[in-house]
Structures are given as C-alpha cells and as structure tokens.
PDB file of C-alpha atoms in Angstrom:
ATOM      1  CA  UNK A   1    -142.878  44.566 -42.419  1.00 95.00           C
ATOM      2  CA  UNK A   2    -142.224  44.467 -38.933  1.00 96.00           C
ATOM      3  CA  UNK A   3    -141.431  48.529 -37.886  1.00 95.00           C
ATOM      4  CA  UNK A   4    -143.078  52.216 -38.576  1.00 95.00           C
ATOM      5  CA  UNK A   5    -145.818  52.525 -40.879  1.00 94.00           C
ATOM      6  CA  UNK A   6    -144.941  49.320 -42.961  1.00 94.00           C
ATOM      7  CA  UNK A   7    -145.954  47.135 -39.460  1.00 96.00           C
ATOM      8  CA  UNK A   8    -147.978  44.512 -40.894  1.00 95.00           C
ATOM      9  CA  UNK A   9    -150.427  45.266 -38.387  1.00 95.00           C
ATOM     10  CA  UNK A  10    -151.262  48.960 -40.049  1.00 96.00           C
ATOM     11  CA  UNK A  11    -152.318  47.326 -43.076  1.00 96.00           C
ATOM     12  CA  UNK A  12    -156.159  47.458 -43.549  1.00 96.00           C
ATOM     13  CA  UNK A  13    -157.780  46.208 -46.710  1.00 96.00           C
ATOM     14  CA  UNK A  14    -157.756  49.514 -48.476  1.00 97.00           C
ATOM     15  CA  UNK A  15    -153.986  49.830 -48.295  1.00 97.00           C
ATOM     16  CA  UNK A  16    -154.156  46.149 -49.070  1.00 97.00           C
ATOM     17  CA  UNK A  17    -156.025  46.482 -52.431  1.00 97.00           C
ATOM     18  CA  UNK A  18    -153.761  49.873 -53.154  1.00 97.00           C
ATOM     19  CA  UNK A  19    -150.613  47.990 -53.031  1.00 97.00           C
ATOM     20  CA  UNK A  20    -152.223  44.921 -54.803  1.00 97.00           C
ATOM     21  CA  UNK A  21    -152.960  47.600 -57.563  1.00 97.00           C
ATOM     22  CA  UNK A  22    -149.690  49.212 -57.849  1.00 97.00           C
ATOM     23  CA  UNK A  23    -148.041  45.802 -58.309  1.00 97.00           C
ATOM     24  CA  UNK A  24    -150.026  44.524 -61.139  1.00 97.00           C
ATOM     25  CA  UNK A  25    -150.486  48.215 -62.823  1.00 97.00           C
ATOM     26  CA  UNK A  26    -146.206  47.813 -63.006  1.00 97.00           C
ATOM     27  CA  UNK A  27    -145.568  44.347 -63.537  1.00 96.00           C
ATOM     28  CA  UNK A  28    -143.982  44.020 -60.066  1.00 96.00           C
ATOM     29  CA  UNK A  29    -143.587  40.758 -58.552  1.00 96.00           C
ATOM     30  CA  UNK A  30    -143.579  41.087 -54.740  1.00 97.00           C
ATOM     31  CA  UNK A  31    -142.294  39.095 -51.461  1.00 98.00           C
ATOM     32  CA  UNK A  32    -141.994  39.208 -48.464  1.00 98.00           C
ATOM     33  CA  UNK A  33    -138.853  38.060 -45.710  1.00 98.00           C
ATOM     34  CA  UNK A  34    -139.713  37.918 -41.959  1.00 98.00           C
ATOM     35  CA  UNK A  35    -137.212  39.220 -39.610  1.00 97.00           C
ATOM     36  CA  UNK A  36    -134.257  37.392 -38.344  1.00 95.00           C
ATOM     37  CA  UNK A  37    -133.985  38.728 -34.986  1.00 96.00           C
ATOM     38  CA  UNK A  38    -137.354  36.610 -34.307  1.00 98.00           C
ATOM     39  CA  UNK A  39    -136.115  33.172 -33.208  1.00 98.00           C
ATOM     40  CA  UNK A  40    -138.065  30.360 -35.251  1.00 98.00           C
ATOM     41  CA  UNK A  41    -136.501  28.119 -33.490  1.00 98.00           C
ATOM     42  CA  UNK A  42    -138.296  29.007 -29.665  1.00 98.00           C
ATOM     43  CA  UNK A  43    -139.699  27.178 -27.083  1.00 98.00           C
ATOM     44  CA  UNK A  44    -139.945  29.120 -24.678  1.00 97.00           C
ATOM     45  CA  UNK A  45    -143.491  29.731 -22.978  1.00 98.00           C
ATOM     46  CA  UNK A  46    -145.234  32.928 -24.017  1.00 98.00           C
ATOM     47  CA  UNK A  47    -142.549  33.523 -26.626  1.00 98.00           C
ATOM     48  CA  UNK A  48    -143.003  30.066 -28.185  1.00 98.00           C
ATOM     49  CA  UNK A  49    -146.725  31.435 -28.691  1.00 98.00           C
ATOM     50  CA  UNK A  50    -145.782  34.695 -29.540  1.00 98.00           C
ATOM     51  CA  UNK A  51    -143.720  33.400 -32.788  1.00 98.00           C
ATOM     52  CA  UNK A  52    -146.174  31.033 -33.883  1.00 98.00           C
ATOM     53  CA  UNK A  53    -148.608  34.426 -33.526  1.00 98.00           C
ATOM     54  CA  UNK A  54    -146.238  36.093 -36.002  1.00 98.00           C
ATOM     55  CA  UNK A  55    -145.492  33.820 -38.501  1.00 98.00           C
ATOM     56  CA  UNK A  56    -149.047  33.409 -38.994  1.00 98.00           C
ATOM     57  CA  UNK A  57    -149.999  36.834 -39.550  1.00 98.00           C
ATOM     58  CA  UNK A  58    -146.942  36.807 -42.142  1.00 98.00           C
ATOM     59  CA  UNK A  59    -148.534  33.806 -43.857  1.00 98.00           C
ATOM     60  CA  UNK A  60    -152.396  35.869 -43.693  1.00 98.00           C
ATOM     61  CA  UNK A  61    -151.206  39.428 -45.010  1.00 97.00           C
ATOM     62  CA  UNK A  62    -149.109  37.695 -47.626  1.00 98.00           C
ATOM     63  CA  UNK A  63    -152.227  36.642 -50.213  1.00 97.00           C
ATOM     64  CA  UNK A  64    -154.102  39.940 -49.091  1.00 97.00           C
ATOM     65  CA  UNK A  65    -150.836  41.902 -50.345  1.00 97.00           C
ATOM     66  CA  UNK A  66    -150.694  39.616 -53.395  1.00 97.00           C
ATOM     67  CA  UNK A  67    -147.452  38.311 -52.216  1.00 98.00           C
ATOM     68  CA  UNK A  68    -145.820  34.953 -53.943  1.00 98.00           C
ATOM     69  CA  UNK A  69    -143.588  34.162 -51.091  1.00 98.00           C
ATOM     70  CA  UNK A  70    -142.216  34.782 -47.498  1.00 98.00           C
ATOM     71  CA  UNK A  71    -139.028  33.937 -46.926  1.00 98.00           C
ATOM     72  CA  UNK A  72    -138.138  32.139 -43.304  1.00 98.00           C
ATOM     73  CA  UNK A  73    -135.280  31.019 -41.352  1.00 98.00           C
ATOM     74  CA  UNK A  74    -134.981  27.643 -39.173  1.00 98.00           C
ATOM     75  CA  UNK A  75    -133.755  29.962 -36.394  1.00 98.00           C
ATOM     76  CA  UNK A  76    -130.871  30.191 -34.339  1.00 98.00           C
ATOM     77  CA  UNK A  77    -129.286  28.186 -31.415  1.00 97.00           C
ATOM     78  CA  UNK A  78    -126.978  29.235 -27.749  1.00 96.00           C
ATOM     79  CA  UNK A  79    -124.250  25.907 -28.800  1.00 93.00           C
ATOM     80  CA  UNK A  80    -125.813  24.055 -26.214  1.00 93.00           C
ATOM     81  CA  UNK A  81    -129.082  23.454 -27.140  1.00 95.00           C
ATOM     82  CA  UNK A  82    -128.878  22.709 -30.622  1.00 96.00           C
ATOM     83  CA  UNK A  83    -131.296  19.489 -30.984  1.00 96.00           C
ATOM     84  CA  UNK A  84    -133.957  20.900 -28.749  1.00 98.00           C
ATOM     85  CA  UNK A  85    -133.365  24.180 -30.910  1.00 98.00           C
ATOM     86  CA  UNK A  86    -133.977  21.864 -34.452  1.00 98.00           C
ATOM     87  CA  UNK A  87    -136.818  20.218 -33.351  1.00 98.00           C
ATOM     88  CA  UNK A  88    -138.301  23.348 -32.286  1.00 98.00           C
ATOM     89  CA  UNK A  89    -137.912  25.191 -35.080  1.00 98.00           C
ATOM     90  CA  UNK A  90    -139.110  21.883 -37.016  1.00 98.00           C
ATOM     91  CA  UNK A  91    -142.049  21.343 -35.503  1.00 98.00           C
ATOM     92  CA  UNK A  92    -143.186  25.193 -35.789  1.00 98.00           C
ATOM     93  CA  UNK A  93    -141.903  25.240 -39.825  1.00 98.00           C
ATOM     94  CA  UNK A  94    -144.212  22.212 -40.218  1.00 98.00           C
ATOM     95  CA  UNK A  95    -147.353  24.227 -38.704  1.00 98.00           C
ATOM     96  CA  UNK A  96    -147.084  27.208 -40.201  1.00 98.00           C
ATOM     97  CA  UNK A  97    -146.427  25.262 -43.361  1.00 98.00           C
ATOM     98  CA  UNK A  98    -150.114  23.596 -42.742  1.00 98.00           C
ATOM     99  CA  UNK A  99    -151.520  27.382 -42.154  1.00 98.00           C
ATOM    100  CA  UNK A 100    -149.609  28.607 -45.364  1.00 98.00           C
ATOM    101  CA  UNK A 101    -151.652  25.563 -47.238  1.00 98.00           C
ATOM    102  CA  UNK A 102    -155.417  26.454 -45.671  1.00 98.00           C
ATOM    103  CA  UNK A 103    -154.579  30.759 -46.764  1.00 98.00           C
ATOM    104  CA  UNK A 104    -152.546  30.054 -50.042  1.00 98.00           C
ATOM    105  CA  UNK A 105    -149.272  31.425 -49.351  1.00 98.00           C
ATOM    106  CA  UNK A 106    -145.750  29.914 -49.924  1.00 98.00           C
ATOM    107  CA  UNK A 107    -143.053  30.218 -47.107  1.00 98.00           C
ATOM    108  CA  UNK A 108    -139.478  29.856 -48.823  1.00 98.00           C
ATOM    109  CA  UNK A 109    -136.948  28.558 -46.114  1.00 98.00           C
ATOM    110  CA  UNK A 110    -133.502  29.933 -46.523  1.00 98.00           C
ATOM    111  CA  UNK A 111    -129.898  29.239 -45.496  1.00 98.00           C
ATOM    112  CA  UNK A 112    -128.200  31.232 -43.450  1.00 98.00           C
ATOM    113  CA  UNK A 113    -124.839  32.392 -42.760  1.00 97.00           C
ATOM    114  CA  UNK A 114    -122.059  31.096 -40.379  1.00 96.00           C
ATOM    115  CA  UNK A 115    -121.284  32.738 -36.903  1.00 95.00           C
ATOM    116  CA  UNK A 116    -117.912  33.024 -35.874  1.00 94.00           C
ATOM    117  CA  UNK A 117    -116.695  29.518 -34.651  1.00 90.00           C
ATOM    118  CA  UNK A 118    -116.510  30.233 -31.072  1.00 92.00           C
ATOM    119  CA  UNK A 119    -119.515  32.691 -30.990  1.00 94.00           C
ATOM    120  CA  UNK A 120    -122.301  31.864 -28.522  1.00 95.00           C
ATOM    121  CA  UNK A 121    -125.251  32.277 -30.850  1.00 97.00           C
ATOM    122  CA  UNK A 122    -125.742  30.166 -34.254  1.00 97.00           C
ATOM    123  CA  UNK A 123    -128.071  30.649 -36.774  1.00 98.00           C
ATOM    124  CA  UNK A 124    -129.203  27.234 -38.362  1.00 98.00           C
ATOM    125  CA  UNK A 125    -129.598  25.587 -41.542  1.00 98.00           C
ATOM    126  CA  UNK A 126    -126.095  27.229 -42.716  1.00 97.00           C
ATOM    127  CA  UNK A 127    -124.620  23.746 -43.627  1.00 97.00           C
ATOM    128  CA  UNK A 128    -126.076  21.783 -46.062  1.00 98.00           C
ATOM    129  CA  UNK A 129    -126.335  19.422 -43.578  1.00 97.00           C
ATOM    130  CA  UNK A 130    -128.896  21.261 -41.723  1.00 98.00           C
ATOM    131  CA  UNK A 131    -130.684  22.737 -44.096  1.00 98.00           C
ATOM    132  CA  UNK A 132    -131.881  19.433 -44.897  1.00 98.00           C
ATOM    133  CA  UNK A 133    -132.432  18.471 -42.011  1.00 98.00           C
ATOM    134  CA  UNK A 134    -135.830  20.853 -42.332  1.00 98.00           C
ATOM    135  CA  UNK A 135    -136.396  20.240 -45.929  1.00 98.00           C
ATOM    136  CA  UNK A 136    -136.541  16.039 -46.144  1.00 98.00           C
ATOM    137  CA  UNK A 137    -139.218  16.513 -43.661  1.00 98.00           C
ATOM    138  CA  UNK A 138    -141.378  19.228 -45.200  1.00 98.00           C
ATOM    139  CA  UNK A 139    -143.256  17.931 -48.581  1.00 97.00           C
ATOM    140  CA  UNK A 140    -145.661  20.109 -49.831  1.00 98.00           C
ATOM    141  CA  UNK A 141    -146.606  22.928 -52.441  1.00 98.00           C
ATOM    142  CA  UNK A 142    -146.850  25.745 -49.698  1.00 98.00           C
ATOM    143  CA  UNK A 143    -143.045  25.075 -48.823  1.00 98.00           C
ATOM    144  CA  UNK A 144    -139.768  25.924 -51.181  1.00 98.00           C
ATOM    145  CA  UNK A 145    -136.357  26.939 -50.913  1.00 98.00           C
ATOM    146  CA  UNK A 146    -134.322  30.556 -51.088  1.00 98.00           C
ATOM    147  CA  UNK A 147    -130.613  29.777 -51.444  1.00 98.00           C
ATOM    148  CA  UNK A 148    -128.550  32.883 -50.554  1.00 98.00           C
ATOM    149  CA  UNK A 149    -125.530  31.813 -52.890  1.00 98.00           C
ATOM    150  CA  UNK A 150    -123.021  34.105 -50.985  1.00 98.00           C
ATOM    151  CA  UNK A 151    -123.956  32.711 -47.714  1.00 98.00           C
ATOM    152  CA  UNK A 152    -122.861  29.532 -48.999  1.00 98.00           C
ATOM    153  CA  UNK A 153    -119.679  30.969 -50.221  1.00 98.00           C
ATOM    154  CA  UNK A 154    -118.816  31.415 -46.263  1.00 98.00           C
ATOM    155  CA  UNK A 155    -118.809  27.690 -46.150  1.00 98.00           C
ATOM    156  CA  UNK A 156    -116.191  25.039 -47.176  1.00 97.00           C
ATOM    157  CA  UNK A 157    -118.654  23.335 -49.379  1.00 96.00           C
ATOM    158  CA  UNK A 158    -118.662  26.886 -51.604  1.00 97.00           C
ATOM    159  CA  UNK A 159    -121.385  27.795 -54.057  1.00 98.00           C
ATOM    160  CA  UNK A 160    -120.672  24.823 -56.334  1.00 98.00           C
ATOM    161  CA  UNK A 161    -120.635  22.340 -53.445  1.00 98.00           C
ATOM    162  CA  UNK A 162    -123.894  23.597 -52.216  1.00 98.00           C
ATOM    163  CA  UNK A 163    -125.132  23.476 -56.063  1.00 98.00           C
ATOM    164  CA  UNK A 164    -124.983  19.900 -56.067  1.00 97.00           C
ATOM    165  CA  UNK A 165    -125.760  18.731 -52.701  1.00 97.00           C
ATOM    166  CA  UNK A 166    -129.413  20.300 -52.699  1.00 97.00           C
ATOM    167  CA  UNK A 167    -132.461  19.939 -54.714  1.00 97.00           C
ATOM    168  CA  UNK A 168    -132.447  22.649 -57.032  1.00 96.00           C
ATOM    169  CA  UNK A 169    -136.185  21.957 -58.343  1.00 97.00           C
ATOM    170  CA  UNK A 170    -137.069  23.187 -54.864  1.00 98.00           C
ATOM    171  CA  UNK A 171    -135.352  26.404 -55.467  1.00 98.00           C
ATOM    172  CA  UNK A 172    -137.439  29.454 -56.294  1.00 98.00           C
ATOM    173  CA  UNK A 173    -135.333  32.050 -55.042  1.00 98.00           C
ATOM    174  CA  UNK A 174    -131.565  32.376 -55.603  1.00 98.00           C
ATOM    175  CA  UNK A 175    -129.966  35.836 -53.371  1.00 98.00           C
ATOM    176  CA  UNK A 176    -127.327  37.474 -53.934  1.00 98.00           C
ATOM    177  CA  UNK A 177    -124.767  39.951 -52.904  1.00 98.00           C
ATOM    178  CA  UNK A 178    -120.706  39.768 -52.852  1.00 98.00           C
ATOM    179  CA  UNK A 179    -118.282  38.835 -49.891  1.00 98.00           C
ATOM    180  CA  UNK A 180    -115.322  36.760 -49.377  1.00 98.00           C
ATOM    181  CA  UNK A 181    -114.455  33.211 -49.695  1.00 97.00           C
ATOM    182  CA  UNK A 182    -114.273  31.653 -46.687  1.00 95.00           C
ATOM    183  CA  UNK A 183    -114.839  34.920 -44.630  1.00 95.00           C
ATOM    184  CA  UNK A 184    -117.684  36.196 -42.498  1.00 95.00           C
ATOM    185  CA  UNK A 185    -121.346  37.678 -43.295  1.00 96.00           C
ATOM    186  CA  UNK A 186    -121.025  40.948 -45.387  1.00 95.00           C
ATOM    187  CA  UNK A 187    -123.619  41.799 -47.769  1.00 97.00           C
ATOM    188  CA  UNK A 188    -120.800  44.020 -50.145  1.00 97.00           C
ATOM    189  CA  UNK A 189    -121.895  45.430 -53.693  1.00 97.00           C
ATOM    190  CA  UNK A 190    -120.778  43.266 -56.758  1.00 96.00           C
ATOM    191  CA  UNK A 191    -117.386  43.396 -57.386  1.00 94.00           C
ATOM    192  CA  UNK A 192    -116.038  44.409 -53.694  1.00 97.00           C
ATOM    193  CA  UNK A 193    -115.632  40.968 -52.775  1.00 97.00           C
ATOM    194  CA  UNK A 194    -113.637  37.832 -54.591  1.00 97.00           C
ATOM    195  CA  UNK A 195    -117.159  35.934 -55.481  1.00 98.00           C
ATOM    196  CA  UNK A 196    -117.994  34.929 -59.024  1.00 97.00           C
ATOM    197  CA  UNK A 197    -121.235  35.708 -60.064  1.00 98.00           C
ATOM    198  CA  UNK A 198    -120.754  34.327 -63.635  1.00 97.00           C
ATOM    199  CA  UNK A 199    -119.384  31.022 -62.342  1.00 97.00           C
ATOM    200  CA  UNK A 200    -122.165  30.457 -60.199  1.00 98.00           C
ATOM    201  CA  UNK A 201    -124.923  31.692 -62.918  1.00 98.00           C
ATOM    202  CA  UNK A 202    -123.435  29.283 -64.644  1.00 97.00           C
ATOM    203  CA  UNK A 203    -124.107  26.475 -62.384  1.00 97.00           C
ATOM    204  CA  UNK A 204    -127.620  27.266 -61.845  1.00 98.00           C
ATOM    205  CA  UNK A 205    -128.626  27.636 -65.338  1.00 97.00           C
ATOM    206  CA  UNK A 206    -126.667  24.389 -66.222  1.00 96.00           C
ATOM    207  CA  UNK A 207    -128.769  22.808 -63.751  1.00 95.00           C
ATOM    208  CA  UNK A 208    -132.348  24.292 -64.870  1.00 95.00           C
ATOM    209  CA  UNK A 209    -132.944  26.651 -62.764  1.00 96.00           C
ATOM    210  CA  UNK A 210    -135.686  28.756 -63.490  1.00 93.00           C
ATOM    211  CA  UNK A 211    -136.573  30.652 -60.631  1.00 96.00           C
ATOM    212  CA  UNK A 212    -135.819  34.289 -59.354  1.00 96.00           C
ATOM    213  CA  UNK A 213    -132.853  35.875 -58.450  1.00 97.00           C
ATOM    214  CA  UNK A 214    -133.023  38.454 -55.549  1.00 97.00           C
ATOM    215  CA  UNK A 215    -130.199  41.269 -55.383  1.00 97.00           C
ATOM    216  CA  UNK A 216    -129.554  41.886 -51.268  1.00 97.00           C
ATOM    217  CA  UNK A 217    -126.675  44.457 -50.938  1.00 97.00           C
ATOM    218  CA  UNK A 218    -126.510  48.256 -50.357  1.00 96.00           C
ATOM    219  CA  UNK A 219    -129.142  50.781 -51.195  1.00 97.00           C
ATOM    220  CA  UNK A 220    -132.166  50.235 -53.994  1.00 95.00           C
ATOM    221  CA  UNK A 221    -130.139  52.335 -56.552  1.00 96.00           C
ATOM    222  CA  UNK A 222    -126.959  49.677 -55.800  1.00 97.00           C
ATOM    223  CA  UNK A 223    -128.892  47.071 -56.550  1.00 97.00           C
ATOM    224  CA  UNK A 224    -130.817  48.703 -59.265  1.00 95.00           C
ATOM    225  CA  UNK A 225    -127.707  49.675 -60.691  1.00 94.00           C
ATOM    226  CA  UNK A 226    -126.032  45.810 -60.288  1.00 96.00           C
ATOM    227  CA  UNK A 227    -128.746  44.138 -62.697  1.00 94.00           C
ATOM    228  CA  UNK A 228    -126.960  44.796 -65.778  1.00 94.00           C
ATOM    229  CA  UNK A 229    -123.555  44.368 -64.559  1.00 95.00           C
ATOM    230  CA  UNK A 230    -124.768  40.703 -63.138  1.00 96.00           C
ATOM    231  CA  UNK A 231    -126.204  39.935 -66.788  1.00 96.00           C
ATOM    232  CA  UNK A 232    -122.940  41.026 -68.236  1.00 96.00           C
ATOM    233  CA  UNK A 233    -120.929  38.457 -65.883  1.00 96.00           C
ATOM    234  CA  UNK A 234    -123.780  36.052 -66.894  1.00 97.00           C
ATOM    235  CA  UNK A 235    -122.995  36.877 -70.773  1.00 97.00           C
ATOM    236  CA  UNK A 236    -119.417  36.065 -70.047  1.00 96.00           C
ATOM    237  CA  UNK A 237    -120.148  33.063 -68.349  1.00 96.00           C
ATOM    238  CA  UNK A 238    -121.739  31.591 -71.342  1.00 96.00           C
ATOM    239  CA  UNK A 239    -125.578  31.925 -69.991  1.00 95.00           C
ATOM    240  CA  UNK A 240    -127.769  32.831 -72.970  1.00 88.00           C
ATOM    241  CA  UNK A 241    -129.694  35.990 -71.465  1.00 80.00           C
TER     242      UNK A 241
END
C-alpha cells in the first residue's frame, strides 16, 4: 500500500467500507506487509520521524480496512552500526507496538533473508539469534510472529533448526516460496528450487501450528495455482488435510 492508487493515503472511508464489504461478502481474510525499502531500524533526524509517521498510519488504516495483521521487519544495518541499528529498530517496534494496542491492530514481525557475506547492507532479524533479540522484549497481544520458512532455508540452522529454536505459539503466519539450500534470496515457484515443502509442513503441524500459511512467489495465478500442489506434498508428508 505504499504506490499508485493503492497509497494508503487515497483511502477515504468509503473505499474503506467497500473493501471491508468485499472481504466479508467472499470469505477473504486480508493483511497487510509494509515495505522493506523503509528502514525500521532509523535514527536519523527527520527520517527517524518520518518512519515512526508511517508505521503508524499502517497500524490506523489496518482496522479501518478490516485487516488482521501487518507484517514488519526489524530493519536493516551498513556492518558498522549494527547495535545502534538494533536498538533503534527496538525501541521504534516497541512504540508502534503500544499504538497497535490503543487502534486494535496486530503487527507480525518477520525474519528476513541473508545478504551476501561481504555486502555492505544487512537486513536484521535473519538469524535466530536476532530475531529474538526483538521478540524476548516485546510481550503483548498486538505483537506476533511471520516466519518466512524459505528465508530460513538460506541459513545454516535450515527450516528444522529454526522450527525448534523459536516459539511457535507466537507464530501466526508461516510464508512460503521455493529457493535453494544454503543459497541467496529468490522467491522461485514450488518445485524450481531443492526445498521440501512436505518436510517442513510436517514440522509445523507436528508442533501445533495452527496459523496461516502465506504463498509469496510469482504472479497471483502461480500462487493460486501452487495451493493444491502444496496440500499434495502435505498429503505425502503424512499431514492430515
């Protein structure tokens, strides 16, 4: 919601009931992911302001929209100002979290891919490590967790080691899309990469998880089209669908 006619600024409340409407008329569960080019992580002056200003309209348009979640990032860092970076991005999660609370909204914070090793620019809370870094410090109903499952497939830790390192009861969204083991950030269509979707349903479901699952590859007909070949590798797996 953040170019062209979808600008969350052109929404009035007319467009606001319309969509509301349309949603509940179809059964259609809808949320909402800010962009990652804004830095969460800021402290600049003026910009500092300016993404606390944005986040905050997410969090307002979200319940007018009917929205059940907005998914955030902890931001990114330049390598040498990582702790400055964290705390910024921190302290700001923890406000908007507060705001979120007072409007009834839910922000989801999710973990992102790795950069290249010797890349300038990193986002954060790709390792488990950091991701809970943000989460141990965050406690309330306004605040959950979106794990992108093949971000963590980038990682050494892998889907499974990320499975048991965080608290799944905290998870409302899982993500998904295909890429390679070990590799770097591709959002492929199932089956064009090496990960294993019924493995890793497997895992989840094992575990209890009962939230969402979020297709995030190609166009709308891909991942249209993907939602019964996932539920076959689910079937496979052993997951009673």
């Amino acid at each position: 919601m953040d170019t062209g006619a979808n600008a969350f600024t052109r929404f009035d409340d007319a467009r606001c009931r319309a969509i509301r409407a349309a949603c509940e008329g179809h059964g259609i569960h809808l949320g909402l992911h800010t962009l990652s080019a804004v830095n969460v992580a800021e402290y600049s002056p003026l910009l500092s302001e300016a993404v606390d200003a944005y986040l905050r309209a997410y969090i307002e348009i979200a319940p007018r929209l009917g929205a059940e979640w907005i998914v955030v990032h902890a931001g990114y860092h330049f390598t040498a100002d990582v702790e400055m970076r964290m705390q910024a991005g921190l302290e700001r999660l923890q406000r908007m979290v507060e705001h979120a609370e007072k409007h009834g909204a839910r922000l989801l914070l999710e973990n992102l891919n790795k950069e290249p090793e010797k890349a300038e620019v990193h986002y954060l809370a790709h390792t488990v490590e950091e991701w809970r870094h943000y989460y141990e410090r965050i406690d309330s109903p306004a605040f959950a967790l979106s794990f992108t499952a093949n971000h963590a497939h980038l990682m050494p830790d892998g889907v499974e080691g990320f499975i048991e390192a965080i608290p799944l009861e905290r998870v409302m969204e899982v993500r998904l899309a295909d890429c390679w083991r070990n590799g770097h950030e591709e959002h492929l269509r199932p089956g064009e990469g090496d990960f294993d979707f019924g493995d890793m349903f497997r895992r989840l479901e094992a575990k209890g998880f009962r939230g969402h699952y979020m297709n995030a590859f190609g166009s709308l007909e891909d991942m249209q089209a993907a939602r019964h070949w996932m539920v076959e590798r689910a079937r496979q797996a052993g997951v009673a669908v």
